[in-house]
PDB file of C-alpha atoms in Angstrom:
ATOM      1  CA  UNK A   1      12.108  -5.628  18.668  1.00  0.00           C
ATOM      2  CA  UNK A   2       9.759  -8.028  16.818  1.00  0.00           C
ATOM      3  CA  UNK A   3       7.153  -7.341  19.506  1.00  0.00           C
ATOM      4  CA  UNK A   4       7.444  -3.579  18.879  1.00  0.00           C
ATOM      5  CA  UNK A   5       6.785  -4.100  15.172  1.00  0.00           C
ATOM      6  CA  UNK A   6       3.725  -6.239  15.927  1.00  0.00           C
ATOM      7  CA  UNK A   7       2.364  -3.676  18.376  1.00  0.00           C
ATOM      8  CA  UNK A   8       2.855  -0.779  15.974  1.00  0.00           C
ATOM      9  CA  UNK A   9       1.190  -2.760  13.176  1.00  0.00           C
ATOM     10  CA  UNK A  10      -1.760  -3.586  15.416  1.00  0.00           C
ATOM     11  CA  UNK A  11      -2.102   0.073  16.375  1.00  0.00           C
ATOM     12  CA  UNK A  12      -2.223   1.146  12.716  1.00  0.00           C
ATOM     13  CA  UNK A  13      -5.609   1.663  11.124  1.00  0.00           C
ATOM     14  CA  UNK A  14      -7.121  -1.309   9.265  1.00  0.00           C
ATOM     15  CA  UNK A  15      -6.822   0.668   6.013  1.00  0.00           C
ATOM     16  CA  UNK A  16      -3.065   1.136   6.456  1.00  0.00           C
ATOM     17  CA  UNK A  17      -1.066  -0.695   3.812  1.00  0.00           C
ATOM     18  CA  UNK A  18       2.654  -1.359   3.548  1.00  0.00           C
ATOM     19  CA  UNK A  19       4.597   0.747   1.081  1.00  0.00           C
ATOM     20  CA  UNK A  20       3.832  -0.380  -2.472  1.00  0.00           C
ATOM     21  CA  UNK A  21       6.370  -2.325  -4.497  1.00  0.00           C
ATOM     22  CA  UNK A  22       8.340  -0.360  -7.135  1.00  0.00           C
ATOM     23  CA  UNK A  23       6.059  -1.513  -9.958  1.00  0.00           C
ATOM     24  CA  UNK A  24       2.819  -0.854  -8.057  1.00  0.00           C
ATOM     25  CA  UNK A  25       0.842   2.145  -6.878  1.00  0.00           C
ATOM     26  CA  UNK A  26      -1.987   2.614  -4.442  1.00  0.00           C
ATOM     27  CA  UNK A  27      -5.313   3.765  -5.833  1.00  0.00           C
ATOM     28  CA  UNK A  28      -8.581   4.626  -4.139  1.00  0.00           C
ATOM     29  CA  UNK A  29     -11.903   3.256  -5.276  1.00  0.00           C
ATOM     30  CA  UNK A  30     -14.681   5.847  -5.017  1.00  0.00           C
ATOM     31  CA  UNK A  31     -18.231   5.258  -3.812  1.00  0.00           C
ATOM     32  CA  UNK A  32     -19.334   4.340  -7.335  1.00  0.00           C
ATOM     33  CA  UNK A  33     -16.644   1.623  -7.589  1.00  0.00           C
ATOM     34  CA  UNK A  34     -14.409   3.604  -9.953  1.00  0.00           C
ATOM     35  CA  UNK A  35     -10.652   3.829  -9.774  1.00  0.00           C
ATOM     36  CA  UNK A  36      -8.095   5.826 -11.710  1.00  0.00           C
ATOM     37  CA  UNK A  37      -5.354   3.874 -13.453  1.00  0.00           C
ATOM     38  CA  UNK A  38      -2.127   5.768 -12.685  1.00  0.00           C
ATOM     39  CA  UNK A  39      -0.784   7.847 -15.564  1.00  0.00           C
ATOM     40  CA  UNK A  40       2.555   6.016 -15.753  1.00  0.00           C
ATOM     41  CA  UNK A  41       0.696   2.704 -16.289  1.00  0.00           C
ATOM     42  CA  UNK A  42      -1.580   4.237 -18.927  1.00  0.00           C
ATOM     43  CA  UNK A  43       1.443   5.654 -20.755  1.00  0.00           C
ATOM     44  CA  UNK A  44       3.339   2.337 -20.571  1.00  0.00           C
ATOM     45  CA  UNK A  45       0.404   0.480 -22.148  1.00  0.00           C
ATOM     46  CA  UNK A  46      -0.678   3.310 -24.471  1.00  0.00           C
ATOM     47  CA  UNK A  47      -4.129   3.452 -22.876  1.00  0.00           C
ATOM     48  CA  UNK A  48      -6.146   6.514 -23.863  1.00  0.00           C
ATOM     49  CA  UNK A  49      -9.265   8.043 -22.337  1.00  0.00           C
ATOM     50  CA  UNK A  50     -12.539   6.190 -22.906  1.00  0.00           C
ATOM     51  CA  UNK A  51     -10.668   3.105 -24.205  1.00  0.00           C
ATOM     52  CA  UNK A  52     -12.146  -0.229 -23.197  1.00  0.00           C
ATOM     53  CA  UNK A  53     -10.146  -2.690 -21.117  1.00  0.00           C
ATOM     54  CA  UNK A  54     -10.695  -6.372 -20.359  1.00  0.00           C
ATOM     55  CA  UNK A  55     -11.067  -7.070 -16.628  1.00  0.00           C
ATOM     56  CA  UNK A  56     -10.367 -10.511 -15.208  1.00  0.00           C
ATOM     57  CA  UNK A  57     -10.328 -12.105 -11.788  1.00  0.00           C
ATOM     58  CA  UNK A  58      -7.391 -14.442 -11.188  1.00  0.00           C
ATOM     59  CA  UNK A  59      -7.406 -15.775  -7.648  1.00  0.00           C
ATOM     60  CA  UNK A  60      -7.227 -12.725  -5.398  1.00  0.00           C
ATOM     61  CA  UNK A  61      -5.998 -10.453  -8.196  1.00  0.00           C
ATOM     62  CA  UNK A  62      -7.915  -8.192 -10.578  1.00  0.00           C
ATOM     63  CA  UNK A  63      -6.186  -7.984 -13.969  1.00  0.00           C
ATOM     64  CA  UNK A  64      -6.710  -5.187 -16.478  1.00  0.00           C
ATOM     65  CA  UNK A  65      -5.655  -5.889 -20.055  1.00  0.00           C
ATOM     66  CA  UNK A  66      -5.947  -4.017 -23.287  1.00  0.00           C
ATOM     67  CA  UNK A  67      -8.098  -5.856 -25.846  1.00  0.00           C
ATOM     68  CA  UNK A  68      -4.987  -6.600 -27.941  1.00  0.00           C
ATOM     69  CA  UNK A  69      -3.168  -8.053 -24.915  1.00  0.00           C
ATOM     70  CA  UNK A  70      -6.228 -10.166 -24.042  1.00  0.00           C
ATOM     71  CA  UNK A  71      -6.425 -11.442 -27.639  1.00  0.00           C
ATOM     72  CA  UNK A  72      -2.713 -12.295 -27.675  1.00  0.00           C
ATOM     73  CA  UNK A  73      -3.148 -14.206 -24.407  1.00  0.00           C
ATOM     74  CA  UNK A  74      -6.075 -16.201 -25.812  1.00  0.00           C
ATOM     75  CA  UNK A  75      -4.153 -16.969 -29.000  1.00  0.00           C
ATOM     76  CA  UNK A  76      -1.207 -18.192 -26.933  1.00  0.00           C
ATOM     77  CA  UNK A  77      -3.502 -20.410 -24.854  1.00  0.00           C
ATOM     78  CA  UNK A  78      -5.074 -21.860 -28.023  1.00  0.00           C
ATOM     79  CA  UNK A  79      -1.641 -22.450 -29.554  1.00  0.00           C
ATOM     80  CA  UNK A  80      -0.525 -24.432 -26.503  1.00  0.00           C
ATOM     81  CA  UNK A  81      -3.709 -26.558 -26.523  1.00  0.00           C
ATOM     82  CA  UNK A  82      -3.547 -27.319 -30.240  1.00  0.00           C
ATOM     83  CA  UNK A  83      -2.198 -30.722 -31.228  1.00  0.00           C
ATOM     84  CA  UNK A  84      -1.498 -30.279 -34.942  1.00  0.00           C
ATOM     85  CA  UNK A  85       1.094 -28.161 -36.651  1.00  0.00           C
ATOM     86  CA  UNK A  86      -0.697 -27.219 -39.891  1.00  0.00           C
ATOM     87  CA  UNK A  87      -3.703 -25.061 -40.653  1.00  0.00           C
ATOM     88  CA  UNK A  88      -6.709 -25.511 -38.370  1.00  0.00           C
ATOM     89  CA  UNK A  89      -8.972 -24.955 -41.374  1.00  0.00           C
ATOM     90  CA  UNK A  90      -7.200 -27.642 -43.410  1.00  0.00           C
ATOM     91  CA  UNK A  91      -7.487 -30.081 -40.495  1.00  0.00           C
ATOM     92  CA  UNK A  92     -11.208 -29.307 -40.169  1.00  0.00           C
ATOM     93  CA  UNK A  93     -11.824 -29.879 -43.895  1.00  0.00           C
ATOM     94  CA  UNK A  94      -9.957 -33.209 -43.786  1.00  0.00           C
ATOM     95  CA  UNK A  95     -12.023 -34.318 -40.777  1.00  0.00           C
ATOM     96  CA  UNK A  96     -15.283 -33.361 -42.524  1.00  0.00           C
ATOM     97  CA  UNK A  97     -14.273 -35.215 -45.703  1.00  0.00           C
ATOM     98  CA  UNK A  98     -13.379 -38.311 -43.668  1.00  0.00           C
ATOM     99  CA  UNK A  99     -16.782 -38.160 -41.944  1.00  0.00           C
ATOM    100  CA  UNK A 100     -18.553 -37.762 -45.297  1.00  0.00           C
ATOM    101  CA  UNK A 101     -16.661 -40.735 -46.734  1.00  0.00           C
ATOM    102  CA  UNK A 102     -17.776 -42.898 -43.767  1.00  0.00           C
ATOM    103  CA  UNK A 103     -21.439 -41.991 -44.378  1.00  0.00           C
TER     104      UNK A 103
END
């Protein structure tokens, strides 16, 4: 039986893909490199026509994010990297004053 599955998969065209997962859809890229984001995804993310998206490459995955989602991700990354717990501006001013006092 496993051999039959292998043979049928080998006989399929190279463009044949397995059925998509429940939260995915297949799209076709046209000759100009354009693709249509499925309507259910646009509705879920409140994406409207002519709205800009942020495109990122993560390993073998292309990610599309709304600008607000991209900003929230960057803010989260910055929050995790930050050492202090107070205001970044206050910390900066204290550092500058300490440098000025040393001069």
